[in-house]
Amino acid sequence: MASEFELIARHFTPAAPGPDAGVPLGVGDDCALLAPRPGRQLAVSVDTSVANVHFPAAAPADAIGYRALAVSLSDLAAMGAEPRWCLMALALEHNDEAWLAQFARGFHALCEASKTALVGGDVTRGQLSIGVTVMGEVAAGEALTRAGARPGDTLAVTGSLGGGAGGLALWQRGERDLGHPLLARYLKPTPRLAAGMALRGLAHAAIDVSDGLLADLEHVLAASGVGARLEPEALPLANGLREALGEEAAYRAALCGGDDYELLVSLPGERLDEARRRLAEQGLALTPIGTVSAEPGVKGVDIGGAHGWQHFPGGEP
Amino acid sequence: MASEFELIARHFTPAAPGPDAGVPLGVGDDCALLAPRPGRQLAVSVDTSVANVHFPAAAPADAIGYRALAVSLSDLAAMGAEPRWCLMALALEHNDEAWLAQFARGFHALCEASKTALVGGDVTRGQLSIGVTVMGEVAAGEALTRAGARPGDTLAVTGSLGGGAGGLALWQRGERDLGHPLLARYLKPTPRLAAGMALRGLAHAAIDVSDGLLADLEHVLAASGVGARLEPEALPLANGLREALGEEAAYRAALCGGDDYELLVSLPGERLDEARRRLAEQGLALTPIGTVSAEPGVKGVDIGGAHGWQHFPGGEP
């Protein structure tokens, strides 16, 4: 059986980063050394994906690797930051070489697609989980934050909603074909990095939809000190969601389901066309779903008190 | 029971960082925003501490929090980097408020002592583990790395060796008083940050002693393409180690025990006095323990093939 050092060397030492990667010293020393570009701020975040909490342990290993990075990159997307580097803390119950090779393939594939250099990590024994720290860059003063939504702003979301929850429901019913678009949405979400960067200078506020549209909207409203009115009939439901879940559950998935990793933005109505044009160039829709109001609270939806998904639900023993 | 968001807010939202902390936006958004200083490189590393693998789950919660940060900061020390920021990924089996408050106290205490701003993190449900990403700064070209040891160099270690393994042995025998210096060495190690910074410009190579002196020495030798002769009688054994373990086990602990978080450096003999003078100002010893040679391999020790500690020992099922 390979040792920890061999494991790391075999699967997680990527090809030496290119000269543009800003990595004077990569994997293999006590630290990596990175060269941030002058005039930029660093956007940093960490997200941990735990087996059978955040993803099914039986999912394909490449999807698990891809997804763990995607959910962290989604936080960079929400800030409008350009991804640069990541570190991975992997906990494994077993040392299964084939699984690990497939996991690494999925992780590296998204590193490559998003131009994110893996610059360090560690492997420990324990319940399967993947903690990914991402680092991106954004010019000082240009980052999108949760604060900044103003009364009168239009609320809009990229892509479609409910696909994450719909895919999870399909998985739980036994669907295993990642060719199914909802399952792919759940297991291999696309972080909206290019969209986040394109929305800089247009949006007043942004967040990624990870906990559920309503829960994430409430984070924006709280940070901005405002309220909102939603138009539920305007929500862009994921393709096939109604058919898979039925009308009511589809709306509930779109409002509360989480795991969509779309961007929710608040922007002045007069900038909507320009924002839609920029995202259309990426083949991505931007759909207005409501407006920001001065009065606190969310109007226009009645979902019986249901909120976004949390790891430690209130009231649970 | 508090939700994840409340948990994070209550215990891990530190006081707003001061103007010197380089944190334009701290905890609470999708990412933190950091302002690296011009002309510096970033040194980054992640280390995960898993209960009953890296530390006893029954250790005092403040020591667990302190230790998890210390082992990550030790990697910055080994690069000669100045600590700036950290992120924490915490997995918890139970939501025990009192434990969490004590854990956070230990973590924050070392943040403060080391001037490291906690800028983000997440909390998930799972087997108790703490992944800490640290970020530090070092002027371009000044970082200490594992490569660079040259034949003729003196090998030297800060502080004393074997205390980590000695403390673990005491813990396993039932000792619970953190007033015992060996137990304190194991549960609340001191990352040698000031020493690492003081050794910049003097040492050719450096590493922190986390896996055991021999194992870590071998990393330096491999990275530098050299060998070494050790003088085992010169090893600075931790106070009380012989009494606690006996002569032979004490030497084995110093050579192979790990968890000491001292620095092992390779430097030209003529710089040793200056290096010792700088560290003496910090109240820290620097002890020569051998020399670097051109022939590969380690001479001068016979420890029956024992090597540093690994999470997945070779040959284990």
XYZ file of C-alpha atoms in Angstrom:
634
model
C 0.000 0.000 0.000
C 1.344 3.407 -0.896
C 2.386 5.811 1.832
C 0.870 9.244 2.267
C 3.817 10.843 0.510
C 3.579 8.495 -2.446
C -0.186 9.031 -2.693
C 0.239 12.767 -2.859
C 3.072 12.546 -5.331
C 1.279 10.114 -7.604
C -2.093 11.783 -7.984
C -1.931 15.332 -6.793
C 1.295 16.695 -8.144
C 0.058 18.389 -11.261
C 2.281 19.197 -14.176
C 4.531 22.143 -13.315
C 2.373 25.267 -13.625
C 3.066 27.453 -16.639
C 4.834 30.808 -16.388
C 1.509 32.644 -16.246
C 0.259 30.661 -13.255
C 2.007 32.879 -10.704
C 3.475 29.895 -8.862
C 7.194 30.439 -8.185
C 7.162 27.264 -6.038
C 4.449 24.609 -6.323
C 3.574 21.379 -4.516
C 6.349 19.653 -2.549
C 7.757 22.075 0.001
C 6.376 23.215 3.372
C 4.404 25.908 1.575
C 3.748 26.846 -2.000
C 4.916 30.305 -3.035
C 2.525 32.424 -5.080
C 3.034 35.713 -6.881
C -0.123 37.845 -6.684
C -0.386 40.503 -9.363
C 0.161 44.099 -8.316
C -2.971 46.139 -7.648
C -5.178 43.109 -7.083
C -6.903 41.950 -3.968
C -7.059 38.282 -3.088
C -10.465 36.652 -2.747
C -10.209 33.535 -0.557
C -12.709 30.951 0.611
C -12.840 27.382 1.902
C -15.633 24.828 1.471
C -15.701 21.297 2.776
C -17.705 18.562 1.058
C -18.505 15.603 3.317
C -19.599 12.221 1.946
C -23.318 11.573 2.417
C -23.826 15.092 3.751
C -22.936 17.146 0.691
C -22.687 14.422 -1.951
C -23.410 10.691 -2.172
C -20.327 8.639 -1.307
C -21.300 6.284 -4.142
C -21.172 9.021 -6.789
C -18.541 8.558 -9.508
C -15.165 9.539 -8.068
C -14.419 12.013 -10.863
C -17.695 13.805 -10.154
C -16.809 13.980 -6.430
C -13.455 15.557 -7.253
C -14.941 17.945 -9.804
C -17.790 18.942 -7.522
C -15.609 19.627 -4.486
C -13.634 22.192 -6.458
C -16.733 23.576 -8.209
C -18.512 24.516 -4.977
C -15.454 26.437 -3.791
C -14.904 28.157 -7.133
C -18.548 29.216 -7.010
C -17.618 31.521 -4.114
C -15.012 33.212 -6.301
C -17.637 33.559 -9.036
C -19.946 35.309 -6.580
C -17.246 37.909 -5.887
C -16.421 38.424 -9.563
C -12.898 37.186 -8.850
C -10.624 35.467 -11.342
C -9.595 32.013 -10.076
C -5.859 31.509 -9.602
C -4.917 28.854 -7.051
C -6.343 26.161 -4.812
C -5.325 23.823 -1.995
C -7.049 20.536 -1.199
C -7.386 18.751 2.152
C -8.559 15.225 1.442
C -9.685 12.731 4.098
C -9.975 9.117 2.973
C -11.298 6.038 4.735
C -9.547 3.634 2.411
C -6.546 3.926 0.199
C -8.154 2.860 -3.074
C -5.771 3.678 -5.902
C -8.305 3.358 -8.700
C -10.825 5.560 -6.896
C -8.152 8.124 -6.145
C -6.936 8.260 -9.725
C -10.486 8.862 -10.947
C -11.094 11.459 -8.226
C -7.903 13.295 -9.196
C -8.925 13.244 -12.870
C -12.185 15.023 -12.060
C -10.452 17.549 -9.835
C -7.685 18.290 -12.331
C -10.186 18.596 -15.196
C -11.885 21.530 -13.486
C -8.512 23.002 -12.446
C -7.617 23.083 -16.103
C -10.968 24.376 -17.344
C -10.975 27.184 -14.769
C -7.226 27.942 -14.939
C -6.851 27.210 -11.237
C -3.451 25.841 -10.185
C -3.452 23.205 -7.432
C -0.565 24.353 -5.259
C -0.821 22.225 -2.133
C -2.847 19.933 0.026
C -2.786 17.102 2.461
C -4.225 13.613 2.769
C -5.430 12.213 6.079
C -7.281 9.099 7.146
C -10.913 9.644 8.080
C -14.465 9.833 6.834
C -14.359 10.826 3.139
C -14.341 14.612 2.886
C -12.707 17.221 0.687
C -11.865 20.703 1.897
C -10.929 23.040 -0.920
C -9.419 26.464 -0.355
C -9.607 28.697 -3.419
C -7.765 31.926 -4.081
C -8.658 34.379 -6.810
C -7.803 37.913 -7.761
C -9.912 40.986 -8.333
C -8.918 44.619 -8.801
C -9.262 46.629 -5.592
C -12.787 48.026 -5.294
C -14.251 45.826 -8.058
C -15.313 42.769 -6.064
C -19.023 41.979 -5.885
C -20.223 41.553 -2.314
C -23.493 40.692 -0.586
C -23.868 44.243 0.646
C -24.858 46.943 -1.820
C -28.348 45.926 -3.035
C -30.506 49.088 -3.215
C -34.262 49.623 -3.224
C -35.465 49.628 -6.813
C -32.769 47.185 -7.992
C -33.753 44.247 -10.120
C -32.979 40.794 -8.717
C -31.817 38.331 -11.349
C -30.374 34.825 -11.477
C -28.072 33.165 -13.967
C -29.007 29.900 -15.676
C -31.762 27.904 -14.022
C -32.899 26.926 -10.559
C -33.885 23.707 -8.825
C -31.560 21.485 -10.827
C -29.427 20.672 -7.797
C -32.363 19.522 -5.685
C -33.934 17.812 -8.688
C -30.771 15.878 -9.371
C -30.507 14.820 -5.747
C -34.112 13.590 -5.872
C -33.309 11.581 -8.997
C -30.215 10.107 -7.367
C -32.303 9.072 -4.375
C -34.734 7.333 -6.735
C -31.873 5.332 -8.185
C -30.987 7.330 -11.312
C -27.265 6.873 -11.999
C -26.841 8.187 -15.557
C -24.869 11.432 -15.505
C -26.166 12.002 -19.007
C -29.406 13.057 -17.280
C -29.198 16.863 -17.167
C -30.616 17.191 -13.648
C -28.236 14.605 -12.246
C -25.356 16.340 -14.007
C -26.487 19.650 -12.481
C -26.340 18.107 -9.029
C -23.119 16.112 -9.341
C -21.110 18.326 -11.694
C -22.298 21.900 -11.237
C -20.697 24.635 -13.309
C -19.278 27.491 -11.247
C -20.348 30.744 -12.947
C -16.855 32.225 -13.009
C -17.040 34.004 -16.356
C -20.488 35.358 -15.459
C -19.248 36.737 -12.139
C -16.374 38.529 -13.840
C -18.681 39.875 -16.564
C -21.079 41.284 -13.953
C -18.417 43.408 -12.260
C -19.260 47.054 -12.680
C -22.927 46.206 -13.329
C -24.227 44.433 -10.219
C -24.611 46.148 -6.865
C -24.505 42.838 -4.996
C -24.066 39.131 -5.714
C -24.121 35.730 -4.008
C -23.996 32.171 -5.263
C -27.071 29.996 -4.762
C -25.672 27.192 -2.620
C -28.056 27.072 0.340
C -31.210 27.746 -1.694
C -32.461 30.877 -3.452
C -34.485 32.172 -0.502
C -31.779 31.538 2.073
C -29.132 33.132 -0.090
C -31.405 36.049 -0.964
C -31.864 36.620 2.748
C -28.088 36.833 3.186
C -27.976 39.576 0.539
C -30.940 41.417 2.065
C -29.455 41.256 5.565
C -26.038 42.438 4.387
C -27.632 45.252 2.363
C -30.285 46.284 4.894
C -33.155 45.950 2.422
C -36.096 43.678 1.529
C -37.433 42.150 -1.665
C -40.481 41.103 -3.628
C -40.078 37.914 -5.647
C -42.132 36.874 -8.657
C -42.225 33.099 -8.285
C -43.752 32.584 -11.732
C -40.630 34.211 -13.191
C -38.223 31.676 -11.675
C -36.271 29.911 -14.437
C -36.888 26.274 -13.519
C -34.276 23.763 -14.660
C -35.216 21.778 -17.763
C -37.115 18.649 -16.858
C -37.648 19.708 -13.254
C -41.463 19.896 -13.462
C -41.585 16.489 -15.132
C -39.297 14.965 -12.523
C -40.810 16.453 -9.372
C -44.230 17.848 -10.243
C -45.226 21.529 -10.259
C -45.257 22.282 -6.538
C -42.093 20.414 -5.632
C -40.323 21.968 -8.617
C -41.014 25.478 -7.286
C -40.002 24.429 -3.811
C -36.738 23.033 -5.227
C -36.080 26.299 -7.066
C -36.788 28.402 -3.980
C -35.256 26.296 -1.232
C -33.346 23.443 -2.801
C -29.788 24.693 -2.836
C -26.833 23.197 -4.700
C -27.604 25.163 -7.874
C -24.433 27.274 -7.843
C -26.037 29.925 -9.997
C -25.444 33.607 -9.219
C -28.128 35.804 -7.695
C -27.433 39.469 -8.393
C -28.986 42.806 -7.550
C -28.532 45.435 -10.223
C -30.182 48.626 -11.465
C -32.935 47.845 -13.973
C -31.307 49.996 -16.634
C -28.211 47.770 -16.578
C -30.158 44.546 -17.066
C -29.935 44.558 -20.858
C -26.165 45.038 -20.826
C -25.783 42.299 -18.211
C -27.935 39.919 -20.271
C -25.941 40.738 -23.376
C -22.628 39.955 -21.681
C -23.919 36.664 -20.296
C -25.564 35.717 -23.585
C -22.060 35.791 -25.096
C -21.289 32.975 -22.664
C -24.463 31.124 -23.623
C -25.930 31.866 -20.199
C -29.341 33.337 -19.401
C -29.922 36.058 -16.810
C -33.515 36.124 -15.624
C -35.136 38.910 -13.579
C -37.042 37.331 -10.667
C -38.002 40.270 -8.467
C -37.135 43.687 -7.116
C -35.406 45.085 -4.063
C -37.537 47.108 -1.670
C -36.807 49.357 1.267
C -39.058 47.384 3.679
C -37.331 44.358 5.186
C -38.550 40.810 4.482
C -39.365 38.819 1.381
C -42.775 39.252 -0.219
C -44.420 37.352 -3.041
C -43.708 33.819 -1.872
C -45.441 31.557 0.603
C -43.481 28.413 1.153
C -44.767 27.517 4.598
C -41.684 28.636 6.466
C -39.272 26.376 4.608
C -35.796 27.762 4.276
C -32.483 26.784 2.805
C -30.697 23.664 3.746
C -28.340 23.740 6.711
C -25.807 21.237 8.035
C -27.145 21.538 11.584
C -30.868 22.202 11.183
C -32.303 24.246 14.028
C -34.154 22.098 16.528
C -32.567 18.838 15.463
C -31.221 16.810 18.368
C -29.716 24.085 18.874
C -27.882 26.741 16.941
C -27.751 26.590 13.172
C -24.517 26.468 11.226
C -24.730 30.173 10.504
C -25.274 31.042 14.134
C -22.414 28.780 15.200
C -20.030 30.466 12.831
C -21.198 33.920 13.792
C -21.016 33.257 17.501
C -17.576 31.739 17.824
C -15.581 32.347 14.699
C -16.278 35.925 13.766
C -13.281 37.607 15.303
C -13.184 41.275 16.146
C -12.892 43.342 12.974
C -9.244 43.117 11.907
C -7.179 46.262 12.445
C -6.088 48.524 9.590
C -2.716 46.741 9.412
C -4.270 43.311 8.946
C -4.682 43.706 5.189
C -8.304 42.522 5.286
C -10.538 44.875 3.254
C -13.402 42.386 3.740
C -13.405 39.747 6.488
C -15.675 36.866 7.516
C -19.283 36.960 6.313
C -19.338 37.187 2.524
C -18.747 34.507 -0.124
C -15.028 35.219 0.083
C -12.798 37.335 2.249
C -10.823 40.010 0.424
C -7.162 40.380 1.331
C -4.621 43.013 0.366
C -1.181 41.442 -0.097
C 1.709 43.881 0.229
C 3.530 44.857 -2.964
C 6.733 42.975 -3.692
C 5.873 40.021 -1.481
C 5.169 36.468 -2.409
C 2.430 34.526 -0.685
C 3.379 31.372 1.202
C 0.342 29.084 1.533
C -0.220 25.703 3.126
C -3.024 23.548 4.504
C -2.856 20.981 7.321
C -5.697 18.873 8.618
C -5.746 17.607 12.202
C -8.025 14.594 12.726
C -9.218 13.494 16.171
C -7.439 10.393 17.438
C -5.096 10.434 14.467
C -3.248 13.701 15.043
C -4.442 14.582 18.536
C -6.494 12.899 21.282
C -10.179 13.779 20.976
C -10.276 14.044 24.773
C -7.607 16.761 24.890
C -8.752 20.133 26.240
C -10.711 21.930 23.508
C -8.571 25.061 23.707
C -5.441 22.972 23.128
C -7.098 21.313 20.102
C -7.896 24.715 18.606
C -4.470 26.118 19.396
C -2.671 23.059 18.072
C -4.574 22.907 14.784
C -3.426 26.429 13.938
C 0.090 25.854 15.301
C 0.855 22.924 13.004
C -0.162 24.975 9.963
C 1.749 28.057 11.080
C 4.798 25.823 11.501
C 4.872 25.462 7.709
C 5.055 29.241 7.344
C 7.869 29.258 9.913
C 9.789 26.724 7.826
C 9.615 29.077 4.825
C 10.649 32.141 6.844
C 7.279 33.702 5.973
C 5.427 36.246 8.080
C 1.964 34.949 9.034
C -0.935 37.070 7.804
C -4.215 35.195 7.347
C -5.892 31.847 7.922
C -9.078 29.967 7.073
C -10.514 27.112 9.121
C -12.609 24.138 7.980
C -14.086 22.532 11.091
C -15.942 19.208 11.126
C -17.904 18.445 14.296
C -19.759 15.331 15.393
C -21.814 17.175 17.983
C -22.839 20.754 18.414
C -21.462 21.297 21.915
C -21.516 25.024 22.632
C -19.215 24.908 25.635
C -16.647 22.806 23.794
C -16.837 25.084 20.786
C -16.359 28.230 22.847
C -13.265 26.731 24.472
C -11.953 25.522 21.106
C -12.411 28.989 19.618
C -10.597 30.562 22.575
C -7.527 28.421 21.930
C -7.618 29.108 18.214
C -8.071 32.856 18.625
C -5.324 33.034 21.264
C -2.740 31.811 18.772
C -4.226 34.017 16.027
C -3.563 36.964 18.279
C -0.110 35.876 19.414
C 1.011 35.231 15.839
C -0.815 38.211 14.268
C -2.771 35.892 11.982
C -6.239 37.124 11.003
C -8.956 34.462 10.706
C -10.716 35.500 7.508
C -13.030 32.598 6.706
C -14.021 29.034 7.270
C -16.823 26.568 7.336
C -18.418 24.143 9.757
C -19.672 20.728 8.685
C -20.978 17.683 10.457
C -18.564 14.776 10.635
C -15.766 13.156 12.547
C -13.941 15.887 14.504
C -11.242 17.398 12.310
C -9.784 20.822 11.716
C -8.280 21.876 8.390
C -6.361 25.119 8.608
C -5.139 27.011 5.561
C -2.477 29.587 6.393
C -1.213 32.424 4.239
C 1.946 34.380 4.928
C 4.176 36.816 3.106
C 7.843 36.792 2.261
C 9.882 39.043 -0.007
C 10.456 37.490 -3.428
C 13.596 35.346 -3.379
C 13.906 35.295 0.423
C 11.815 32.239 1.278
C 13.604 29.274 2.851
C 12.920 26.052 0.969
C 13.883 22.399 1.343
C 16.197 22.602 -1.634
C 19.513 24.412 -1.255
C 21.452 22.407 1.352
C 25.092 22.140 0.216
C 27.873 19.727 1.095
C 29.835 21.157 4.021
C 26.768 22.912 5.509
C 26.049 22.525 9.178
C 22.692 20.961 10.104
C 21.090 22.562 13.140
C 17.763 22.398 14.979
C 15.925 24.988 17.025
C 14.804 24.259 20.570
C 14.668 20.616 21.573
C 13.587 17.297 20.090
C 11.431 14.404 21.205
C 9.042 16.501 23.253
C 6.134 15.776 20.939
C 6.533 12.004 21.112
C 7.332 12.205 24.830
C 4.166 14.154 25.489
C 2.096 11.681 23.509
C 3.612 8.819 25.529
C 2.708 10.621 28.754
C -0.846 11.227 27.513
C -1.170 7.529 26.726
C -0.048 6.718 30.270
C -2.829 8.920 31.637
C -1.012 12.188 32.297
C -3.497 15.058 31.874
C -1.696 18.037 33.440
C -0.743 20.521 30.718
C 1.627 22.014 33.263
C 3.886 19.052 32.430
C 6.354 20.484 29.889
C 6.353 17.401 27.637
C 2.575 17.261 27.517
C 2.492 20.976 26.731
C 5.028 20.403 23.945
C 2.746 17.787 22.425
C -0.609 19.514 22.854
C 0.398 23.161 22.496
C 3.489 23.299 20.298
C 5.032 26.685 19.533
C 5.433 27.374 15.812
C 8.924 28.840 15.336
C 7.736 31.825 13.315
C 10.182 34.417 14.623
C 13.042 31.940 14.254
C 12.141 31.209 10.638
C 12.071 34.902 9.793
C 15.378 35.487 11.612
C 17.068 32.678 9.662
C 16.272 34.210 6.260
C 19.509 35.173 4.544
C 21.473 32.733 6.725
C 20.066 29.253 6.061
C 20.430 27.474 2.725
C 17.443 25.215 3.443
C 14.848 24.672 6.143
C 11.968 22.374 7.102
C 9.813 21.989 10.184
C 10.103 18.779 12.180
C 6.575 17.423 11.987
C 7.082 13.855 10.727
C 10.231 13.175 12.761
C 13.772 14.523 12.460
C 15.016 11.731 10.194
C 12.018 11.748 7.886
C 12.105 15.519 7.580
C 15.889 15.515 7.097
C 15.393 13.058 4.262
C 12.967 15.482 2.593
C 15.643 18.191 2.703
C 18.337 15.835 1.431
C 16.150 14.599 -1.428
C 15.156 18.121 -2.446
C 18.780 19.278 -2.267
C 20.384 16.200 -3.838
C 22.808 15.658 -0.942
C 23.422 13.376 2.067
C 24.240 13.931 5.720
C 26.109 12.683 8.747
C 24.284 13.110 12.037
C 25.865 13.199 15.498
C 23.162 11.605 17.629
C 24.904 12.520 20.888
C 24.485 16.165 19.894
C 20.677 15.983 19.630
C 19.085 18.467 22.052
C 16.649 16.171 23.879
C 13.603 17.816 25.418
C 13.824 18.396 29.175
C 12.597 15.420 31.120
C 12.499 13.158 28.062
C 15.168 10.701 29.323
C 13.440 10.477 32.694
C 10.048 9.893 31.072
C 11.038 7.384 28.396
C 14.500 6.034 29.250
C 17.712 6.677 27.280
C 17.040 4.587 24.171
C 13.416 5.539 23.680
C 14.312 9.179 24.240
C 16.758 9.105 21.329
C 14.275 7.264 19.189
C 11.655 9.911 20.022
C 14.087 12.671 19.052
C 15.001 10.992 15.769
C 11.657 9.584 14.654
C 8.958 10.893 16.953
C 7.554 13.812 15.024
C 5.209 16.509 16.332
C 8.093 18.659 17.578
C 7.490 21.589 15.216
C 11.072 22.760 15.584
C 13.002 23.967 12.544
C 15.773 21.928 10.957
C 18.093 24.139 8.920
C 21.141 23.704 6.739
C 23.536 26.621 6.836
C 27.222 27.390 6.233
C 29.266 26.768 9.398
C 30.555 30.347 9.413
C 26.997 31.658 9.773
C 26.174 29.483 12.760
C 27.267 32.021 15.379
C 25.158 34.778 13.836
C 22.174 32.461 13.569
C 22.560 31.414 17.214
C 22.869 35.042 18.273
C 19.631 35.986 16.477
C 17.711 33.075 17.979
C 19.187 33.662 21.438
C 17.475 37.060 21.327
C 14.237 35.079 21.119
C 15.297 32.821 23.981
C 15.656 29.920 21.578
C 18.618 27.560 21.188
C 20.026 26.502 17.819
C 22.028 23.288 18.115
C 24.334 21.852 15.438
C 23.536 18.170 14.976
C 25.502 17.129 11.896
C 26.875 18.088 8.516
C 25.756 17.853 4.919
C 27.776 15.590 2.634
C 27.911 15.026 -1.099
C 27.211 11.258 -0.824
C 23.501 10.480 -0.549
C 22.043 8.819 2.555
C 22.180 9.510 6.272
C 25.205 8.293 8.246
C 25.855 8.252 11.982
C 22.540 6.794 13.124
C 21.295 3.241 13.383
C 17.680 3.127 14.307
C 16.808 -0.254 12.878
C 14.982 1.068 9.857
C 12.464 3.131 11.797
C 11.299 6.228 10.004
C 8.965 9.098 10.558
C 5.338 8.645 11.299
C 2.891 8.454 8.385
C -0.892 8.462 8.202
C -0.985 5.421 5.923
C 2.013 3.333 7.010
C 3.452 1.254 4.193
C 2.345 -2.368 4.354
C -0.652 -1.722 6.585
C -3.818 -3.377 5.295
